[in-house]
mmCIF file with all atom_site columns, C-alpha atoms in Angstrom:
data_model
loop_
_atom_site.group_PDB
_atom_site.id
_atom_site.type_symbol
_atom_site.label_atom_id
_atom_site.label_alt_id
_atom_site.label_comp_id
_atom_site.label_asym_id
_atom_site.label_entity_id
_atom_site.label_seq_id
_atom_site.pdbx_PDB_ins_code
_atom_site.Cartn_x
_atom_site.Cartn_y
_atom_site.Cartn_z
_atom_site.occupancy
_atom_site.B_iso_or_equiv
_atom_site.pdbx_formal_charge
_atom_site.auth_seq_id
_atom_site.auth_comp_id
_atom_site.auth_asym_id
_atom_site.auth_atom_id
_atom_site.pdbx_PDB_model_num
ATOM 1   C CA . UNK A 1 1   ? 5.801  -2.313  -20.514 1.00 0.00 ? 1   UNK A CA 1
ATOM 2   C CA . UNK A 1 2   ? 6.372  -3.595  -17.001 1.00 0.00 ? 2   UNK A CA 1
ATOM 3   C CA . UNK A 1 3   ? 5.731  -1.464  -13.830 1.00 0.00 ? 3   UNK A CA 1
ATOM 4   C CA . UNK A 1 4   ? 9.117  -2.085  -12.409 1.00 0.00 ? 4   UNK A CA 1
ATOM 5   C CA . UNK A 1 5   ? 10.826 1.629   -12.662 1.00 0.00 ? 5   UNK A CA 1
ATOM 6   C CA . UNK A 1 6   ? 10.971 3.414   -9.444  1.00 0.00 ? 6   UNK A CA 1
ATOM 7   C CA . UNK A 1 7   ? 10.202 7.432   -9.102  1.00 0.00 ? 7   UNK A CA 1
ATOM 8   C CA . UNK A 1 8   ? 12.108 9.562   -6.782  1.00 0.00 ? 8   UNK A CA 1
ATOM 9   C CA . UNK A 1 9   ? 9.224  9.550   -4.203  1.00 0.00 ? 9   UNK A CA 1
ATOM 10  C CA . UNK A 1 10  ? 9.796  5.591   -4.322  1.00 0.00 ? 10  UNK A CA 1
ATOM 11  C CA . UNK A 1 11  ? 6.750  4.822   -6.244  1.00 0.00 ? 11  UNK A CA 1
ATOM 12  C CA . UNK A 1 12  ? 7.086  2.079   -8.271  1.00 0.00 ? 12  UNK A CA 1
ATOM 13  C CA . UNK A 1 13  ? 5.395  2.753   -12.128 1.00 0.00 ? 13  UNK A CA 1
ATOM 14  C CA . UNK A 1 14  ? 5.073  1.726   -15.344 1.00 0.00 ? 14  UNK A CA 1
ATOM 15  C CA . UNK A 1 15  ? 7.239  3.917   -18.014 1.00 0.00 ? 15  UNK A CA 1
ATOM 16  C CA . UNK A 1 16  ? 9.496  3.864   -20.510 1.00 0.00 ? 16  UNK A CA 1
ATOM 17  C CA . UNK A 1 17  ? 12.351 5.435   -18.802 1.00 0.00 ? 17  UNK A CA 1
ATOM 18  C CA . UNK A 1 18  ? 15.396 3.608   -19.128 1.00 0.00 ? 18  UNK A CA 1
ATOM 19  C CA . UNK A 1 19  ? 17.267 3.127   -16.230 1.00 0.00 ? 19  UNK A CA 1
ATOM 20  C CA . UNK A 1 20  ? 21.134 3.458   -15.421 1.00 0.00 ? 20  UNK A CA 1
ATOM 21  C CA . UNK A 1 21  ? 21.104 0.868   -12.231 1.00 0.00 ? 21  UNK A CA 1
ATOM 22  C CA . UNK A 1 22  ? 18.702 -1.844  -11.023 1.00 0.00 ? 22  UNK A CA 1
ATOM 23  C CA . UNK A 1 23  ? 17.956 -2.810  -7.092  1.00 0.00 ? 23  UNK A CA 1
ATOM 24  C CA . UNK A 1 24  ? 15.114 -4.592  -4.879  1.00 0.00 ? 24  UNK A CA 1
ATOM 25  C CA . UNK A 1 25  ? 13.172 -4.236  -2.069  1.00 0.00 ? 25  UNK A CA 1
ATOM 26  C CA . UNK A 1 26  ? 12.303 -8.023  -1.813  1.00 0.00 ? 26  UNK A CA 1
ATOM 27  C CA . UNK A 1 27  ? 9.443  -9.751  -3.559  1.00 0.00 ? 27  UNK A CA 1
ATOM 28  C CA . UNK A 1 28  ? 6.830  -7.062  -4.416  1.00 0.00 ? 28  UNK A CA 1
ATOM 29  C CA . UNK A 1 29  ? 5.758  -9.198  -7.279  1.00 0.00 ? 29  UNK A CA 1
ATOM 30  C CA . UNK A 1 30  ? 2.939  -11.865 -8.142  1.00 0.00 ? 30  UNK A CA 1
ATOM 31  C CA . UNK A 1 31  ? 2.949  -13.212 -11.385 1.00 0.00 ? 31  UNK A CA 1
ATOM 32  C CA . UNK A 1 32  ? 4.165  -10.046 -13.523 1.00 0.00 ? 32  UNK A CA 1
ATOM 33  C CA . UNK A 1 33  ? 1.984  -7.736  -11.082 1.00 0.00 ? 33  UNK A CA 1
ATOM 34  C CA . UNK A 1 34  ? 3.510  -5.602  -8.500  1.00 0.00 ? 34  UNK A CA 1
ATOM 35  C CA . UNK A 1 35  ? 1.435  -5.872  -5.217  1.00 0.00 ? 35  UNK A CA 1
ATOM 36  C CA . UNK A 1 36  ? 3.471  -4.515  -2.120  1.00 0.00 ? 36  UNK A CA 1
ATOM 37  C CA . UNK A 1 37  ? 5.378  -1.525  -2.065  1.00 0.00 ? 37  UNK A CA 1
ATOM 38  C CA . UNK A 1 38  ? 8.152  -3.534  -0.376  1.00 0.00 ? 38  UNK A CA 1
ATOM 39  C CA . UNK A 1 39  ? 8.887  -6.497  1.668   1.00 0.00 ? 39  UNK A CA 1
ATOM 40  C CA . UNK A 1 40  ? 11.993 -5.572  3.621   1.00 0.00 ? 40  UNK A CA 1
ATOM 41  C CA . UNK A 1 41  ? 14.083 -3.021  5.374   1.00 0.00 ? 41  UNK A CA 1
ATOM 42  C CA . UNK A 1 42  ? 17.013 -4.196  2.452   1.00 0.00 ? 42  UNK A CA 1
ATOM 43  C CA . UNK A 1 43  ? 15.982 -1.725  -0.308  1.00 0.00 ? 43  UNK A CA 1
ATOM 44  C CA . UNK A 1 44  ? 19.358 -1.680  -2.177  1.00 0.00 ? 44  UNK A CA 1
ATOM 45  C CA . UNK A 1 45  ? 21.020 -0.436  -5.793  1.00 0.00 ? 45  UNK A CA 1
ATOM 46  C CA . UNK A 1 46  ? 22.632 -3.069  -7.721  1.00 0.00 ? 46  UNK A CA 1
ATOM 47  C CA . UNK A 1 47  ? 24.675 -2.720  -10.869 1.00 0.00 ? 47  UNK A CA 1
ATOM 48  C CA . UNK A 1 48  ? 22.796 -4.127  -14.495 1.00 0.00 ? 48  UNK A CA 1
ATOM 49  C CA . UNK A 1 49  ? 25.351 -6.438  -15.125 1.00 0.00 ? 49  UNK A CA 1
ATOM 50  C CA . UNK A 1 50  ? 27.170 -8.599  -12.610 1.00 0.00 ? 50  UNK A CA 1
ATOM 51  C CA . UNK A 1 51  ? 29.816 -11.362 -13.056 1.00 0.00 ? 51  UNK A CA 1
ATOM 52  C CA . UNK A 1 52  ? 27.834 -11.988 -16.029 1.00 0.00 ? 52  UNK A CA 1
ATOM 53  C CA . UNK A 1 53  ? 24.712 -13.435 -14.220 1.00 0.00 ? 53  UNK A CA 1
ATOM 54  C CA . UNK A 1 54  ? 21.744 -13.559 -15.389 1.00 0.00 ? 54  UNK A CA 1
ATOM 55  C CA . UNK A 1 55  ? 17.787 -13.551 -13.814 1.00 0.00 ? 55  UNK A CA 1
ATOM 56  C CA . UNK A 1 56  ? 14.745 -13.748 -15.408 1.00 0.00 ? 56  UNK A CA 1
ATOM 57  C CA . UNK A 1 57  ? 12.208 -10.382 -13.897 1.00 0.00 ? 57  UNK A CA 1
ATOM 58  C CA . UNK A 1 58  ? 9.789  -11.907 -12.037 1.00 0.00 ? 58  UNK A CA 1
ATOM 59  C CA . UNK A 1 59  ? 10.766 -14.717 -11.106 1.00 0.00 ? 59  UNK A CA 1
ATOM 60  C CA . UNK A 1 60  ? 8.021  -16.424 -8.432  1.00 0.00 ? 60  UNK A CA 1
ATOM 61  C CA . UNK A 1 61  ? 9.308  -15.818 -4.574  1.00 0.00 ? 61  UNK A CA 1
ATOM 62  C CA . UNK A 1 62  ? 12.148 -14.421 -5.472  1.00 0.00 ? 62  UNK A CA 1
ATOM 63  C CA . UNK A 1 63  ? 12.748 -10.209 -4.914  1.00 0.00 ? 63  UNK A CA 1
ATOM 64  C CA . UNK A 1 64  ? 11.323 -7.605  -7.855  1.00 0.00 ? 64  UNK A CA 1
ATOM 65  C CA . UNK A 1 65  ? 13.698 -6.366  -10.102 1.00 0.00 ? 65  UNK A CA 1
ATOM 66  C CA . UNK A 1 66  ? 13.558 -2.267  -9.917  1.00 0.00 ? 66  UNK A CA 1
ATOM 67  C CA . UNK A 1 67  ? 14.925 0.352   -12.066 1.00 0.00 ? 67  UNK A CA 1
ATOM 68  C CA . UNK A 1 68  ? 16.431 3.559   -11.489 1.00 0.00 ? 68  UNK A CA 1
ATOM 69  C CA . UNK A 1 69  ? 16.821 6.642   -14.017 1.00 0.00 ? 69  UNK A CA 1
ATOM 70  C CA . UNK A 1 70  ? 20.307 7.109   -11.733 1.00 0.00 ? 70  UNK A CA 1
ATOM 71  C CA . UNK A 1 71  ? 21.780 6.926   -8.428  1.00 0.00 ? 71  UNK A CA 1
ATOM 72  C CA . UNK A 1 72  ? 20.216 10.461  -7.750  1.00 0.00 ? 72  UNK A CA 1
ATOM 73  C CA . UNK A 1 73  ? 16.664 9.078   -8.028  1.00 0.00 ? 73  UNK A CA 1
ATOM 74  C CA . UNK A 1 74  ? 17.383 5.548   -6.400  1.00 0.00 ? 74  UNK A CA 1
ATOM 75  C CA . UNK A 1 75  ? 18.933 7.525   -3.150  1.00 0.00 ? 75  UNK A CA 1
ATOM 76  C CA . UNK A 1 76  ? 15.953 9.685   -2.891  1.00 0.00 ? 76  UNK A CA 1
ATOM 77  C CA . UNK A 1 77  ? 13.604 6.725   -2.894  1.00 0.00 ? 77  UNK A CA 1
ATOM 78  C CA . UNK A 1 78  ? 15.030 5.421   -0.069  1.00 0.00 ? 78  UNK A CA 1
ATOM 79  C CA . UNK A 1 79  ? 17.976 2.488   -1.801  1.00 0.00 ? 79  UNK A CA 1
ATOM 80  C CA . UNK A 1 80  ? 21.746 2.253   -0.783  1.00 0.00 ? 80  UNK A CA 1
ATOM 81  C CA . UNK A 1 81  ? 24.408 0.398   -2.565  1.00 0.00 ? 81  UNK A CA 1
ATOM 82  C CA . UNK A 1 82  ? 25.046 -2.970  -2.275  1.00 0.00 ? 82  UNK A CA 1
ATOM 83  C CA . UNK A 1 83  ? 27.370 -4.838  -0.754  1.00 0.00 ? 83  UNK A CA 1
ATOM 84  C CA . UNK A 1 84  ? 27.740 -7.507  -3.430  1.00 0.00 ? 84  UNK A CA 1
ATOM 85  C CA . UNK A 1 85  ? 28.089 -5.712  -6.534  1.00 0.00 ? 85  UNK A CA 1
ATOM 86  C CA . UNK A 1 86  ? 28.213 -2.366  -5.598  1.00 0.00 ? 86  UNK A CA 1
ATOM 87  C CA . UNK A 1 87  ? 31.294 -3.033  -2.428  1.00 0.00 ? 87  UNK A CA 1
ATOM 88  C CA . UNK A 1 88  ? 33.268 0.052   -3.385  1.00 0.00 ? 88  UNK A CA 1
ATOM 89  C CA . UNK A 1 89  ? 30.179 2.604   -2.945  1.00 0.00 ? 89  UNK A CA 1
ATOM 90  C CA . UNK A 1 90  ? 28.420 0.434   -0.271  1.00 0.00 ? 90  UNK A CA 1
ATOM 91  C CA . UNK A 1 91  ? 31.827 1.072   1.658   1.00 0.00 ? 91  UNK A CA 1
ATOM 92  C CA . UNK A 1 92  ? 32.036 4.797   0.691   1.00 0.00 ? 92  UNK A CA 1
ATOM 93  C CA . UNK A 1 93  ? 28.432 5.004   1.749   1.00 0.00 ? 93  UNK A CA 1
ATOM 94  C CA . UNK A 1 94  ? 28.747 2.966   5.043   1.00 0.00 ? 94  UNK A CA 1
ATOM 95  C CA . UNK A 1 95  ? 31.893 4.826   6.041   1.00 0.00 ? 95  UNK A CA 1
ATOM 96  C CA . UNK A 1 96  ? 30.003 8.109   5.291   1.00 0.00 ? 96  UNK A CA 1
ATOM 97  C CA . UNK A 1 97  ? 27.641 7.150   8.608   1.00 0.00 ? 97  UNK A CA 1
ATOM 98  C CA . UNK A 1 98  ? 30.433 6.343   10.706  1.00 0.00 ? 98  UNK A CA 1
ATOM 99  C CA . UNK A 1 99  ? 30.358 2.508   9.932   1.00 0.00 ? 99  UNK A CA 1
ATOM 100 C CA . UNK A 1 100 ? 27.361 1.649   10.581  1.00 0.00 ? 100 UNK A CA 1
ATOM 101 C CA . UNK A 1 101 ? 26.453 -2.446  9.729   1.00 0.00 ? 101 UNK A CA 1
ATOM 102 C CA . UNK A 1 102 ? 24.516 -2.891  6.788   1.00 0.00 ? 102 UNK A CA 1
ATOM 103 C CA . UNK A 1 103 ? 21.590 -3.847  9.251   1.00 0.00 ? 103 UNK A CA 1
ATOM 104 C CA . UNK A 1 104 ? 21.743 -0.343  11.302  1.00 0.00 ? 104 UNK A CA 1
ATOM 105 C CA . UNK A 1 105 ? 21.830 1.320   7.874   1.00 0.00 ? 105 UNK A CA 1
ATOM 106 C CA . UNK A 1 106 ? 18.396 -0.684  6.455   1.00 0.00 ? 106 UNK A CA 1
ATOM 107 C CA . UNK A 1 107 ? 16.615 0.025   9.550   1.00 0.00 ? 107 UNK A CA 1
ATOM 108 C CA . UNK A 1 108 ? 17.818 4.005   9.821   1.00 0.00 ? 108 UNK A CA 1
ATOM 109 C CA . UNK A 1 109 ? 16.963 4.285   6.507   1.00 0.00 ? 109 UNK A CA 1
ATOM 110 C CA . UNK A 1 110 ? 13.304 2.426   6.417   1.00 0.00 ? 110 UNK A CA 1
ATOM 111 C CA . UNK A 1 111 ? 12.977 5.121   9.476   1.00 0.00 ? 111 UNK A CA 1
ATOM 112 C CA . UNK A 1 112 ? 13.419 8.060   7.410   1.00 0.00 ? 112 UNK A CA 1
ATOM 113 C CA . UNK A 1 113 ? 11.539 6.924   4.235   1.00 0.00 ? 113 UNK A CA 1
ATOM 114 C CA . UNK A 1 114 ? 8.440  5.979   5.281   1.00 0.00 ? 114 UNK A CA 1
ATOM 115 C CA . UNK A 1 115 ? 5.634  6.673   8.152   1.00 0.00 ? 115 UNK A CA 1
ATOM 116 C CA . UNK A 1 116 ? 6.241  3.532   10.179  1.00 0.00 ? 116 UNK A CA 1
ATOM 117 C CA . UNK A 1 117 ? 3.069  1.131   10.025  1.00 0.00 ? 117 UNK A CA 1
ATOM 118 C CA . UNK A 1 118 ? 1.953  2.556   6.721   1.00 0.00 ? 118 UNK A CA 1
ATOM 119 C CA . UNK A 1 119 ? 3.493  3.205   2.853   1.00 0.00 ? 119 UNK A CA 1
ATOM 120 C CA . UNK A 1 120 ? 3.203  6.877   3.263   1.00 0.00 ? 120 UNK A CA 1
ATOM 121 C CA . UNK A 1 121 ? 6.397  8.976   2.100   1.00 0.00 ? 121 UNK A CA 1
ATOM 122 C CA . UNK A 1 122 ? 8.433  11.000  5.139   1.00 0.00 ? 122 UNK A CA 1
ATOM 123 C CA . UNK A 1 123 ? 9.611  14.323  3.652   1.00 0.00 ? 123 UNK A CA 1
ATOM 124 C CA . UNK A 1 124 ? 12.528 16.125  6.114   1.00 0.00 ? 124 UNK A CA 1
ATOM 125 C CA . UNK A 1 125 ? 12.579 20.028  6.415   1.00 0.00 ? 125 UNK A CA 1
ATOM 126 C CA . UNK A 1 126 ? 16.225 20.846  5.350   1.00 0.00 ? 126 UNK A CA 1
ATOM 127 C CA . UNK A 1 127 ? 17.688 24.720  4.713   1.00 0.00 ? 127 UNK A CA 1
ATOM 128 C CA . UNK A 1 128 ? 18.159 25.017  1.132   1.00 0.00 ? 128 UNK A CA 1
ATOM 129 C CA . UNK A 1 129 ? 21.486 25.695  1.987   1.00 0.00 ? 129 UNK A CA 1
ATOM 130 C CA . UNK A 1 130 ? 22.219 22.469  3.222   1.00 0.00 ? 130 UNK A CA 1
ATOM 131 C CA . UNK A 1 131 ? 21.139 20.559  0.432   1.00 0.00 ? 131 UNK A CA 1
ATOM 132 C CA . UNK A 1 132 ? 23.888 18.292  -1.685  1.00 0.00 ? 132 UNK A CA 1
ATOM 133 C CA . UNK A 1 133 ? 24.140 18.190  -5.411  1.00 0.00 ? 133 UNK A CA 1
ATOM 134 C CA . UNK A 1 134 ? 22.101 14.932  -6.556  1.00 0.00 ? 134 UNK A CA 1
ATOM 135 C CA . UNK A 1 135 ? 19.374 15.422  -3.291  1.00 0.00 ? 135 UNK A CA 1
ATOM 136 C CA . UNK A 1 136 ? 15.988 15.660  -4.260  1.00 0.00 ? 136 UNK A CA 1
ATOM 137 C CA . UNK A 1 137 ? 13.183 17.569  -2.805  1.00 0.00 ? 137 UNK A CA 1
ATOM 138 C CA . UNK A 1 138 ? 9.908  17.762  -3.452  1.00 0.00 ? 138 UNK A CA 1
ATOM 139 C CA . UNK A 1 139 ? 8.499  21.183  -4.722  1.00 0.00 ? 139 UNK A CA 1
ATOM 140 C CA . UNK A 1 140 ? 5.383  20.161  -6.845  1.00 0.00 ? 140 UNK A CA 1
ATOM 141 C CA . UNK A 1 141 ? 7.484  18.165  -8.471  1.00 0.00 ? 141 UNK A CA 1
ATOM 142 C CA . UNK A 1 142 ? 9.975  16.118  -7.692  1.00 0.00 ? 142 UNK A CA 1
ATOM 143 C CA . UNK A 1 143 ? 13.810 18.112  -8.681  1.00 0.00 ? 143 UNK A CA 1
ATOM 144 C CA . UNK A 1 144 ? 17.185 17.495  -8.586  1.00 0.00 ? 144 UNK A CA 1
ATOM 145 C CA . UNK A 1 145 ? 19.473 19.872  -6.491  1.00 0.00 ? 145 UNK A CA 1
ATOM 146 C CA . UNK A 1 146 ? 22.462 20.719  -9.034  1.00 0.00 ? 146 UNK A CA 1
ATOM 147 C CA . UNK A 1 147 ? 24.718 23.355  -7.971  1.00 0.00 ? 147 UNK A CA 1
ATOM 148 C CA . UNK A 1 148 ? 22.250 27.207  -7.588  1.00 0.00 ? 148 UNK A CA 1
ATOM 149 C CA . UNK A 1 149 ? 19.372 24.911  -9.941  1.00 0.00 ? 149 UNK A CA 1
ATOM 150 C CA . UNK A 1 150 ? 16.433 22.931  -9.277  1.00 0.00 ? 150 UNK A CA 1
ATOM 151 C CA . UNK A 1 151 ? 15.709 20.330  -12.426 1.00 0.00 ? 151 UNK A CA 1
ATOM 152 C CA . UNK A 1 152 ? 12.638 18.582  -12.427 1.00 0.00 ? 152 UNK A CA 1
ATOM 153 C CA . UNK A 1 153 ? 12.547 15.243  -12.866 1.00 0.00 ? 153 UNK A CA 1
ATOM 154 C CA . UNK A 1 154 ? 9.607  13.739  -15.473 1.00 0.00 ? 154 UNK A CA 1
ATOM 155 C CA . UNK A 1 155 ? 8.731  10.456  -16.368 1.00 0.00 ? 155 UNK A CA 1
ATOM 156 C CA . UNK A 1 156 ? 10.844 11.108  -19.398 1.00 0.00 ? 156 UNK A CA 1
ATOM 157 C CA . UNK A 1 157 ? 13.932 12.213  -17.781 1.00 0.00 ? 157 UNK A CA 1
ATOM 158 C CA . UNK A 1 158 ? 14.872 15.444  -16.404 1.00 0.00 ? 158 UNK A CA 1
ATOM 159 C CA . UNK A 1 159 ? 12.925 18.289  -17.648 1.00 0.00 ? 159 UNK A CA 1
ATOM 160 C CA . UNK A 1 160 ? 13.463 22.399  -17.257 1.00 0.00 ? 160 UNK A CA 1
ATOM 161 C CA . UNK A 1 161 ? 15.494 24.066  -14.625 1.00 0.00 ? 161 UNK A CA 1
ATOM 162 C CA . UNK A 1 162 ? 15.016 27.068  -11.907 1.00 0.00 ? 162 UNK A CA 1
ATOM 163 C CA . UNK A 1 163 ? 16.838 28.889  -10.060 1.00 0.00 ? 163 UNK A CA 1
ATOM 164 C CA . UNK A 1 164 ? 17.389 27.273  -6.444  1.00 0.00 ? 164 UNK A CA 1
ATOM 165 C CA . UNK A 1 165 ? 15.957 28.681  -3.330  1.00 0.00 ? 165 UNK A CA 1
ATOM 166 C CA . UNK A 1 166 ? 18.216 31.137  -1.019  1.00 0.00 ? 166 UNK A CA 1
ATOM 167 C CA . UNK A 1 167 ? 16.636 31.131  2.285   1.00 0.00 ? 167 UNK A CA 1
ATOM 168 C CA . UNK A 1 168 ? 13.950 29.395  4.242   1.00 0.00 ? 168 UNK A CA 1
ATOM 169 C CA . UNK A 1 169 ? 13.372 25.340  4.010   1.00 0.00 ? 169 UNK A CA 1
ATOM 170 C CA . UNK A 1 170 ? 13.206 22.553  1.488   1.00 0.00 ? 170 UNK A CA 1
ATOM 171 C CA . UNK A 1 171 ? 10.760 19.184  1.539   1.00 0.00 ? 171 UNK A CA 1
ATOM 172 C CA . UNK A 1 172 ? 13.695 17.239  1.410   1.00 0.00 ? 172 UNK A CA 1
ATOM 173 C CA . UNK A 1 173 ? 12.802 14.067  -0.839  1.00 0.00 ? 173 UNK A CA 1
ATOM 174 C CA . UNK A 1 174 ? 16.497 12.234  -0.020  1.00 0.00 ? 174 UNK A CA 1
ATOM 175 C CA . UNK A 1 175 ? 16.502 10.769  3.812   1.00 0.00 ? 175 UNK A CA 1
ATOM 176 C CA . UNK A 1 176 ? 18.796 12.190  5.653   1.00 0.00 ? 176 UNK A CA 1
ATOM 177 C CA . UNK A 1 177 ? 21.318 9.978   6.163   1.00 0.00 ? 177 UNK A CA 1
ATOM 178 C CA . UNK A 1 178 ? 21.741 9.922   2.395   1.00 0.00 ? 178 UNK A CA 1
ATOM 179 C CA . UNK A 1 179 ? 21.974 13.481  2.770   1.00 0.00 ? 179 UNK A CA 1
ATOM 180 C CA . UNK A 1 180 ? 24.820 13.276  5.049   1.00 0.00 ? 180 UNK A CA 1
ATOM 181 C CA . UNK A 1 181 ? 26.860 10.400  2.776   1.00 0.00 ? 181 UNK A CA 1
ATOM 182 C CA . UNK A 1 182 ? 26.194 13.506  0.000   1.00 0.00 ? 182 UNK A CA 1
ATOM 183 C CA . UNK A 1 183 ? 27.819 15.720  1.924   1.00 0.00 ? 183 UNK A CA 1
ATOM 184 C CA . UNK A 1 184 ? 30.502 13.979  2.723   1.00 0.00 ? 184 UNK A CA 1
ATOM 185 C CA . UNK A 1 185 ? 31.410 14.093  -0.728  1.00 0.00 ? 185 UNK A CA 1
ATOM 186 C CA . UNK A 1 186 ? 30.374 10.482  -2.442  1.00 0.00 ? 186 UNK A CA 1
ATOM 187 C CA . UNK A 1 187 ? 30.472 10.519  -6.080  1.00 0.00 ? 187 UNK A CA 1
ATOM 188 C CA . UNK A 1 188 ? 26.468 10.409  -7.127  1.00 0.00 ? 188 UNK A CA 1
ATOM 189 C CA . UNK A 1 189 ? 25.838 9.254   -10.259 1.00 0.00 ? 189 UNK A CA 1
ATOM 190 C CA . UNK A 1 190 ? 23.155 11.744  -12.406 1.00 0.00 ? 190 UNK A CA 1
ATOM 191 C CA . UNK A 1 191 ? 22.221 10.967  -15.292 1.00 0.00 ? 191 UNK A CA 1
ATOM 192 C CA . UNK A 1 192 ? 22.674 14.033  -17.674 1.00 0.00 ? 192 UNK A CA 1
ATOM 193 C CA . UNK A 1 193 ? 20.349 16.704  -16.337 1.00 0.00 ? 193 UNK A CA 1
#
């Protein structure tokens, strides 16, 4: 089994989880071992199949294929869509921040997913209130905001639910503007939770 699937707190492990889209964050890779945590601002959510290409997983200096569970889990590591194979939500997404370039939206992003200079995770206090279906915060666990539920998300897909918080804050997993494209209303894909 390959470490190549990605976790919603962007950590990138080995498990059998299938996953529902595929995406990079440059060459993370030597040999069949990952050894960065990324290599790039471009962390991005690609469809499986394309035009019918084809690559071979690691392939030497060129980026790490990743996995995904779903687009839930690859927005709250930190990815966007694509602008190759993904155009439609790439546009949806990049219209959703006011148009920002692709280039203002990997370095906004990078901002808000990481500590700058290191590979430690940001979390952003949000109300519970203001929290989109398919955001995920972390409370122990990782979970999935789905309508007045919290589902927690396992390394075997998503796992029992509880009631969702009323008042106070949330660790907000998702950055923020991923949050916002959420709330504007772009279709998330979840996997069945």
């Amino acid at each position: 089994m390959h470490r190549n699937r990605v976790t919603p707190l962007g950590d990138i492990v080995a498990i059998p989880l299938r996953g529902a889209w595929t995406g990079n964050r440059g060459c993370v890779h030597r040999g069949a071992d990952i050894v960065r945590f990324h290599a790039t601002d471009l962390w991005i959510i690609c469809e499986l199949e394309f035009r019918g290409w084809h690559s071979e997983l690691f392939r030497p200096g060129r980026f790490t294929w990743l996995f995904f569970h779903d687009e839930a889990v690859a927005f709250a590591a930190g990815h966007r869509p694509c602008a190759l194979c993904r155009r439609a939500s790439y546009n949806a997404y990049r219209d959703a921040l006011g148009g920002l370039s692709a280039s203002e939206i990997n370095k906004q992003l990078h901002g808000e997913r990481i500590v700058r200079g290191t590979h430690t995770r940001r979390l952003h206090g949000v109300p519970w209130s203001e929290l989109p279906d398919g955001a995920f915060v972390l409370d122990d666990t990782p979970k999935l905001v789905l309508g007045d539920a919290l589902v927690e998300w396992t390394t075997a897909g998503y796992g029992e639910r509880e009631p969702r918080p009323v008042r106070g804050d949330a660790q907000a997993i998702t950055p923020p503007s991923t949050l916002e494209v959420l709330r504007a209303g772009y279709p998330v894909q979840i996997a069945t939770a």
